Coordinates of C-alpha atoms in Angstrom, one line a residue:
M29 CA 114.6 114.5 70.8
K30 CA 117.8 113.0 69.6
R31 CA 119.2 116.3 68.4
S32 CA 118.3 118.0 71.7
L33 CA 120.0 115.2 73.6
L34 CA 123.1 115.5 71.5
S35 CA 123.2 119.3 72.2
L36 CA 122.6 118.8 75.9
A37 CA 125.1 116.0 76.1
A38 CA 127.8 118.2 74.5
A39 CA 127.0 121.0 77.0
L40 CA 127.1 118.6 80.0
L41 CA 130.3 117.0 78.8
L42 CA 131.9 120.4 78.7
T43 CA 130.5 121.3 82.1
G44 CA 131.4 118.0 83.5
A45 CA 135.0 118.4 82.3
A46 CA 135.3 121.7 84.0
L47 CA 133.7 120.7 87.3
P48 CA 136.0 121.3 90.3
E49 CA 136.7 118.3 92.6
Q50 CA 134.5 119.7 95.4
A51 CA 131.4 119.9 93.0
T52 CA 131.3 116.1 92.4
A53 CA 128.3 115.8 94.7
Q54 CA 126.2 117.0 91.7
R55 CA 123.9 114.5 90.1
L56 CA 122.9 114.0 86.5
R57 CA 119.2 113.0 86.3
V58 CA 117.9 111.1 83.2
H59 CA 114.1 111.1 83.3
C60 CA 112.4 108.1 81.8
G61 CA 108.7 108.0 82.5
P62 CA 108.1 107.3 86.2
T63 CA 111.7 106.4 86.7
T64 CA 114.6 108.8 87.0
F65 CA 118.1 107.3 86.7
V66 CA 120.8 109.3 88.5
T67 CA 124.6 109.3 88.4
S68 CA 127.4 111.4 89.7
A69 CA 128.8 114.5 88.0
K70 CA 132.0 112.6 87.4
K71 CA 130.0 110.0 85.4
A72 CA 128.3 112.9 83.6
G73 CA 131.7 113.9 82.3
Q74 CA 131.9 110.4 80.7
M75 CA 128.6 110.6 78.9
S76 CA 128.3 109.9 75.2
I77 CA 125.6 109.3 72.6
S78 CA 125.9 106.7 69.8
A79 CA 126.5 108.0 66.3
D80 CA 122.9 107.4 65.3
G81 CA 121.6 109.1 68.4
S82 CA 119.7 106.0 69.6
L83 CA 121.7 105.3 72.8
L84 CA 122.9 107.3 75.7
Q85 CA 126.0 105.8 77.4
L86 CA 126.8 106.7 81.0
G87 CA 129.8 104.6 82.1
E88 CA 128.6 101.0 81.8
T89 CA 124.9 102.0 81.7
T90 CA 123.1 102.3 78.4
I91 CA 119.7 104.0 78.0
A92 CA 117.7 104.1 74.8
T93 CA 117.1 107.7 73.9
T94 CA 113.5 106.9 72.9
Q95 CA 112.8 106.2 76.7
I96 CA 114.2 109.6 77.8
D97 CA 111.9 112.5 78.5
S98 CA 114.5 115.0 79.7
I99 CA 117.9 115.3 81.4
T100 CA 118.6 117.6 84.3
V101 CA 121.4 118.3 86.8
D102 CA 120.9 119.0 90.5
R103 CA 123.2 119.5 93.5
E104 CA 121.8 116.6 95.6
A105 CA 124.3 114.2 97.1
Y106 CA 124.8 111.1 95.0
N107 CA 124.5 107.7 96.8
P108 CA 125.1 104.8 94.4
L109 CA 123.1 102.4 96.6
A110 CA 120.1 104.5 97.4
I111 CA 116.7 104.1 95.7
A112 CA 113.8 106.4 96.4
V113 CA 110.1 105.7 95.8
N114 CA 107.8 108.7 96.2
Y115 CA 104.1 107.9 96.1
S116 CA 101.3 110.2 95.1
E117 CA 97.7 109.8 93.9
A118 CA 99.0 110.4 90.4
G119 CA 101.3 107.4 90.7
A120 CA 104.7 106.6 92.0
R121 CA 108.0 108.1 90.9
L122 CA 111.3 106.3 91.3
T123 CA 114.9 107.5 91.6
V124 CA 117.4 104.8 90.8
P125 CA 121.2 105.0 90.4
C126 CA 122.3 104.4 86.9
H127 CA 124.7 101.6 87.7
L128 CA 121.9 99.6 89.3
K129 CA 119.7 99.8 86.1
D130 CA 120.9 96.5 84.7
K131 CA 120.8 94.8 88.1
L132 CA 117.1 95.4 88.6
T133 CA 113.8 94.4 87.0
I134 CA 111.5 97.3 87.8
T135 CA 107.8 97.4 87.4
V136 CA 105.6 100.5 87.9
D137 CA 101.8 100.4 87.5
A138 CA 100.5 103.7 88.8
G139 CA 101.1 103.2 92.6
K140 CA 102.1 99.5 92.4
V141 CA 105.9 99.3 92.5
G142 CA 108.1 96.2 92.3
F143 CA 111.8 95.5 92.3
L144 CA 113.5 92.2 91.5
Q145 CA 117.2 92.3 92.2
A146 CA 119.5 90.2 90.0
A147 CA 121.3 87.3 91.8
D148 CA 124.7 89.0 91.2
L149 CA 123.6 92.2 92.9
Q150 CA 125.7 91.6 96.1
E151 CA 125.5 95.1 97.6
E152 CA 123.2 96.4 100.2
V153 CA 120.6 98.7 98.6
T154 CA 118.5 101.1 100.6
Y155 CA 114.9 101.7 99.5
T156 CA 113.4 104.9 100.9
L157 CA 109.6 105.0 100.6
S158 CA 107.6 108.3 101.1
G159 CA 104.4 110.0 100.0
T160 CA 100.8 108.8 99.9
S161 CA 98.8 106.4 97.7
A162 CA 95.2 105.1 98.2
N163 CA 96.0 102.2 95.8
G164 CA 99.7 101.4 96.0
S165 CA 102.1 98.8 97.1
F166 CA 105.8 98.0 97.3
T167 CA 107.4 94.6 96.6
M168 CA 111.0 93.5 96.5
D169 CA 112.9 90.3 96.0
G170 CA 116.6 89.5 95.6
E171 CA 119.5 87.4 96.9
Y172 CA 121.2 89.9 99.2
K173 CA 120.3 91.9 102.4
A174 CA 118.7 95.3 102.0
A175 CA 117.5 98.3 103.9
L176 CA 114.0 99.9 104.0
V177 CA 113.4 103.4 105.2
L178 CA 109.7 104.3 105.8
N179 CA 109.6 108.1 105.7
N180 CA 106.1 109.5 106.3
L181 CA 104.6 106.9 104.0
T182 CA 100.8 106.3 103.8
L183 CA 100.2 103.3 101.6
T184 CA 96.9 101.4 101.0
N185 CA 96.7 98.4 98.7
T186 CA 93.1 97.6 98.0
A187 CA 93.9 94.1 96.6
G188 CA 96.9 92.8 98.4
P189 CA 99.7 93.6 100.9
A190 CA 101.0 97.1 101.3
I191 CA 104.6 96.0 101.6
D192 CA 105.9 92.5 100.6
I193 CA 109.6 91.7 100.9
A194 CA 110.5 88.3 99.6
N195 CA 114.3 88.0 99.5
G196 CA 114.9 85.9 102.6
K197 CA 117.8 87.9 103.8
R198 CA 118.4 90.5 106.6
I199 CA 116.1 93.5 106.0
N200 CA 116.8 96.6 108.1
V201 CA 113.7 98.7 108.5
T202 CA 114.2 102.3 109.8
L203 CA 111.4 104.7 110.9
P204 CA 113.1 108.2 111.0
A205 CA 112.4 110.2 114.1
G206 CA 109.3 112.5 113.8
T207 CA 107.7 110.4 111.1
T208 CA 104.5 108.4 110.9
T209 CA 104.0 105.6 108.4
T210 CA 100.6 104.0 107.9
L211 CA 100.1 100.8 106.0
T212 CA 96.8 99.2 105.1
D213 CA 96.1 96.0 103.0
G214 CA 93.0 94.9 101.1
A215 CA 90.4 92.6 102.6
G216 CA 89.6 89.1 101.3
G217 CA 93.1 88.5 99.8
T218 CA 95.4 85.5 99.8
H219 CA 98.4 87.3 101.2
K220 CA 99.9 86.6 104.6
A221 CA 100.1 90.1 106.1
C222 CA 99.7 93.8 105.4
F223 CA 103.5 94.1 106.0
F224 CA 105.3 90.9 105.2
I225 CA 109.1 90.2 105.3
N226 CA 110.5 86.8 104.2
G227 CA 113.8 87.2 106.0
H228 CA 115.4 88.5 109.1
A229 CA 113.8 91.8 110.0
E230 CA 115.5 94.3 112.2
F231 CA 113.6 97.5 113.1
D232 CA 115.0 100.8 114.4
G233 CA 114.4 104.5 114.3
A234 CA 112.2 106.6 116.6
G235 CA 109.2 107.1 114.3
T236 CA 105.8 105.5 114.4
L237 CA 104.4 102.6 112.3
V238 CA 100.6 102.0 112.1
L239 CA 99.4 98.8 110.6
T240 CA 95.9 97.6 109.5
G241 CA 95.6 93.9 108.5
N242 CA 92.3 93.4 106.7
T243 CA 93.0 90.0 105.3
K244 CA 95.1 88.2 107.9
H245 CA 98.1 89.4 110.0
A246 CA 99.0 93.0 110.4
Y247 CA 102.8 92.1 110.3
A248 CA 104.5 88.8 109.6
S249 CA 108.0 87.5 109.1
D250 CA 109.1 84.0 108.1
E251 CA 112.3 84.3 110.2
Y252 CA 113.3 86.3 113.3
T253 CA 112.2 89.8 114.0
Q254 CA 114.2 92.2 116.2
F255 CA 113.1 95.6 117.6
K256 CA 116.3 97.5 118.6
P257 CA 116.6 99.8 121.6
T258 CA 116.2 102.8 119.3
F259 CA 112.8 101.6 118.0
G260 CA 109.9 104.1 118.3
Q261 CA 106.3 102.9 118.1
M262 CA 104.2 100.2 116.5
Q263 CA 100.4 100.5 116.6
V264 CA 98.4 97.6 115.3
A265 CA 95.0 99.2 114.5
K266 CA 93.4 96.0 113.3
A267 CA 94.2 92.4 112.4
A268 CA 91.9 89.8 110.9
S269 CA 94.2 87.2 112.5
D270 CA 97.4 87.9 114.5
G271 CA 98.8 91.3 115.1
L272 CA 102.4 90.2 114.8
H273 CA 103.0 86.7 113.4
I274 CA 106.7 85.8 113.6
E275 CA 108.6 82.6 112.9
Q276 CA 111.9 81.5 114.5
Y277 CA 112.2 84.1 117.3
L278 CA 111.2 87.6 118.5
Q279 CA 113.6 90.0 120.3
V280 CA 112.2 93.2 121.7
Q281 CA 114.9 95.6 123.1
G282 CA 112.9 98.8 122.9
G283 CA 109.8 100.5 121.5
T284 CA 106.2 101.0 122.4
F285 CA 103.6 98.5 121.0
T286 CA 99.8 98.7 121.2
F287 CA 97.1 96.4 119.8
A288 CA 93.4 97.0 119.0
N289 CA 90.7 95.0 117.1
I290 CA 92.7 91.8 117.0
A291 CA 90.8 88.7 115.9
G292 CA 93.7 86.3 116.6
D293 CA 96.7 86.6 119.0
N294 CA 98.3 90.0 119.6
V295 CA 101.8 88.4 119.2
D296 CA 102.4 84.8 117.9
V297 CA 105.9 83.3 117.6
S298 CA 106.1 79.9 116.0
I299 CA 108.7 77.3 115.2
T300 CA 109.9 77.3 111.6
K301 CA 109.7 74.4 109.2
T302 CA 113.4 73.7 110.1
P303 CA 113.3 72.7 113.8
T304 CA 117.1 73.2 114.2
D305 CA 116.9 77.0 113.4
T306 CA 118.6 79.1 116.1
L307 CA 116.4 80.0 119.1
N308 CA 113.4 78.5 117.3
G309 CA 110.0 79.4 118.6
Q310 CA 111.4 81.7 121.4
V311 CA 110.6 85.2 122.7
F312 CA 113.1 87.6 124.3
I313 CA 111.7 90.8 126.0
E314 CA 114.5 93.0 127.1
G315 CA 113.0 96.4 127.0
G316 CA 110.2 98.5 125.6
T317 CA 106.5 98.5 126.5
L318 CA 103.8 96.1 125.1
T319 CA 100.2 96.9 125.9
L320 CA 98.2 93.8 125.0
N321 CA 94.4 93.8 124.4
V322 CA 93.2 90.2 124.6
A323 CA 89.4 90.4 123.9
S324 CA 88.7 87.7 121.2
D325 CA 87.7 84.3 122.6
D326 CA 90.4 81.6 122.9
T327 CA 93.3 83.9 121.9
K328 CA 96.6 85.0 123.5
G329 CA 98.2 88.3 124.2
M330 CA 101.7 86.9 123.6
K331 CA 102.3 83.3 122.6
C332 CA 105.4 81.3 121.7
D333 CA 105.9 77.6 120.8
S334 CA 109.1 77.3 122.8
A335 CA 110.7 79.3 125.7
M336 CA 110.2 82.9 126.7
T337 CA 112.7 85.1 128.5
I338 CA 111.7 88.4 130.0
T339 CA 114.6 90.4 131.4
G340 CA 113.3 94.0 131.1
G341 CA 110.5 96.2 129.8
T342 CA 106.8 96.4 130.6
I343 CA 104.0 94.1 129.6
K344 CA 100.5 95.3 130.3
A345 CA 97.5 93.2 129.4
N346 CA 93.7 93.4 129.6
V347 CA 92.7 89.8 129.3
S348 CA 88.9 89.8 128.9
G349 CA 87.9 87.2 126.2
L350 CA 86.6 83.7 127.0
G351 CA 89.5 81.2 127.5
T352 CA 92.1 83.9 126.8
K353 CA 95.7 84.0 128.0
G354 CA 97.8 87.1 128.6
I355 CA 101.0 85.2 128.1
S356 CA 101.2 81.6 126.8
V357 CA 104.6 79.8 126.8
G358 CA 105.2 76.6 124.9
T359 CA 108.0 75.3 127.2
D360 CA 109.8 77.3 130.0
L361 CA 109.4 80.8 131.2
L362 CA 112.1 83.0 132.9
I363 CA 111.2 86.4 134.3
A364 CA 114.1 88.2 135.8
Q365 CA 115.7 91.6 136.3
P366 CA 119.4 91.2 135.8
T367 CA 120.1 95.0 135.6
T368 CA 118.5 98.2 136.9
T369 CA 116.1 98.1 133.9
A370 CA 112.7 97.5 135.4
T371 CA 110.8 94.3 134.5
L372 CA 107.1 94.7 135.0
I373 CA 104.1 92.3 134.2
D374 CA 100.8 94.0 134.9
M375 CA 97.5 92.3 134.0
A376 CA 93.8 92.4 134.6
V377 CA 92.2 89.0 133.9
T378 CA 88.4 89.2 133.7
G379 CA 87.6 86.5 131.1
T380 CA 85.9 83.2 131.9
T381 CA 85.8 79.8 130.3
Y382 CA 85.6 79.1 126.5
M383 CA 83.4 76.2 125.4
P384 CA 82.8 74.9 129.0
G385 CA 82.2 71.2 129.3
D386 CA 83.9 70.3 125.9
A387 CA 86.8 67.9 126.6
L388 CA 88.6 69.0 123.5
L389 CA 87.9 72.7 123.2
E390 CA 87.4 73.9 126.8
S391 CA 89.9 76.6 127.7
K392 CA 90.1 78.6 130.9
C393 CA 91.2 82.2 131.2
R394 CA 94.8 82.7 132.5
G395 CA 97.1 85.7 133.0
I396 CA 100.2 83.5 132.4
K397 CA 100.1 79.9 131.2
V398 CA 103.4 78.0 131.2
K399 CA 103.5 74.5 129.7
G400 CA 107.0 73.8 131.2
D401 CA 108.8 75.3 134.2
F402 CA 108.5 78.9 135.5
T403 CA 111.4 80.7 137.2
F404 CA 110.9 84.1 138.8
D405 CA 114.1 85.9 139.6
G406 CA 113.5 89.6 139.8
G407 CA 111.1 92.3 138.7
T408 CA 107.4 92.9 139.5
I409 CA 104.4 90.8 138.7
K410 CA 101.0 92.3 139.4
I411 CA 98.0 90.2 138.1
S412 CA 94.4 90.4 139.3
A413 CA 92.2 87.4 138.2
T414 CA 88.5 88.0 138.8
G415 CA 86.9 86.0 135.9
T416 CA 85.0 82.8 136.8
K417 CA 87.5 79.9 137.0
S418 CA 90.3 82.2 135.8
K419 CA 93.8 82.0 137.4
A420 CA 96.6 84.5 137.5
I421 CA 99.5 82.1 136.7
S422 CA 99.2 78.4 135.8
V423 CA 102.3 76.2 135.4
D424 CA 102.3 72.6 134.1
G425 CA 105.8 72.1 135.3
D426 CA 107.7 73.4 138.4
Y427 CA 107.7 76.9 139.8
S428 CA 110.9 78.4 141.2
Y429 CA 110.9 81.7 143.1
K430 CA 114.3 83.3 143.6
S431 CA 113.6 87.1 143.9
G432 CA 111.2 89.8 142.9
S433 CA 107.7 91.1 143.9
I434 CA 104.6 89.1 143.1
N435 CA 101.1 89.8 144.3
C436 CA 99.2 86.7 143.0
A437 CA 99.0 83.0 143.5
V438 CA 100.9 80.5 141.3
S439 CA 99.3 77.2 140.4
A440 CA 102.1 74.7 139.6
A441 CA 102.9 71.0 139.8
N442 CA 105.2 71.4 142.8
M443 CA 103.0 73.8 144.8

């Protein structure tokens, strides 16, 4: 191996020295088991091997020759901050830029892949995940923001979360147009969600994300989650607890969301452990379409601990469980239509009372429940409430009508 590497290195050195400037998009690929380290053609021209043949030097990166299976060259574009993970039933294969090698602790166990970024890695790395594994996972931790591209990924972890991001910074998640990513976790675990992000999650891309949460939540974040206007679709196929469980705040600017087989709330937004966090416990719906299915007893379609502001988009809900709420707001609710973007709330409320006669647990079915004040200033509200003792809208504080179309009665303190 050492002799062949020496020969190949010499050939590549000569080739690299002769490469014209326009050919520098070529990559040198050093294959080491499941991980391939890549560098640019320009760096290939600086490659050297130690006198005893034990070390391959690529710029500032050193690789022991005993770890190297082969070295190849291709004409793919080189991105020094792009990591690729391709899953298959034979195990995951990784492509990692050489200059990141010493900034990462990488673990690969068949389909279980983990990255720990060093504290001094202060560049935004993009992780692109693709392929299929019936027993795989992806974990990442670090001290700097990162990006995640889910490119036709089908990932099932039989014993834990499918994806777990723990770095606490901004994580941009992209679903490329025309792709479908399906994530499934294992049942009976101790993890928080099938797809968990400890940090600020921002979703975009016109693809589709399908989530199955067999242990607890389908998706969860410990800080805010934003779905941008370009976001495609999220389908929660199952959740043993909440469909989406988000701390700090939720902002929906676009996208299509559907929920099925939810044991807890479809969407639950809670206050963090630091009460002074920005917009803590709030929800902002500015676009998109959410179709809520509230069938489990004493649950909510969309719940927040603080205020909710709906200024665009469509919320449809089938509220059928006992004591269920289509929308439950911890403080004040504003529904408005400040622009030409339509605001529509459309619900069918057929549920009845949960635990009737119990002073502590009794809960009546409501389309919208507001613990503070409710201001309606534009848009359309259509709610039919036919369940026994159900109500379309119940407000503990004051109700203020300014504009808009509403077809149902509002029960409020000032009515």
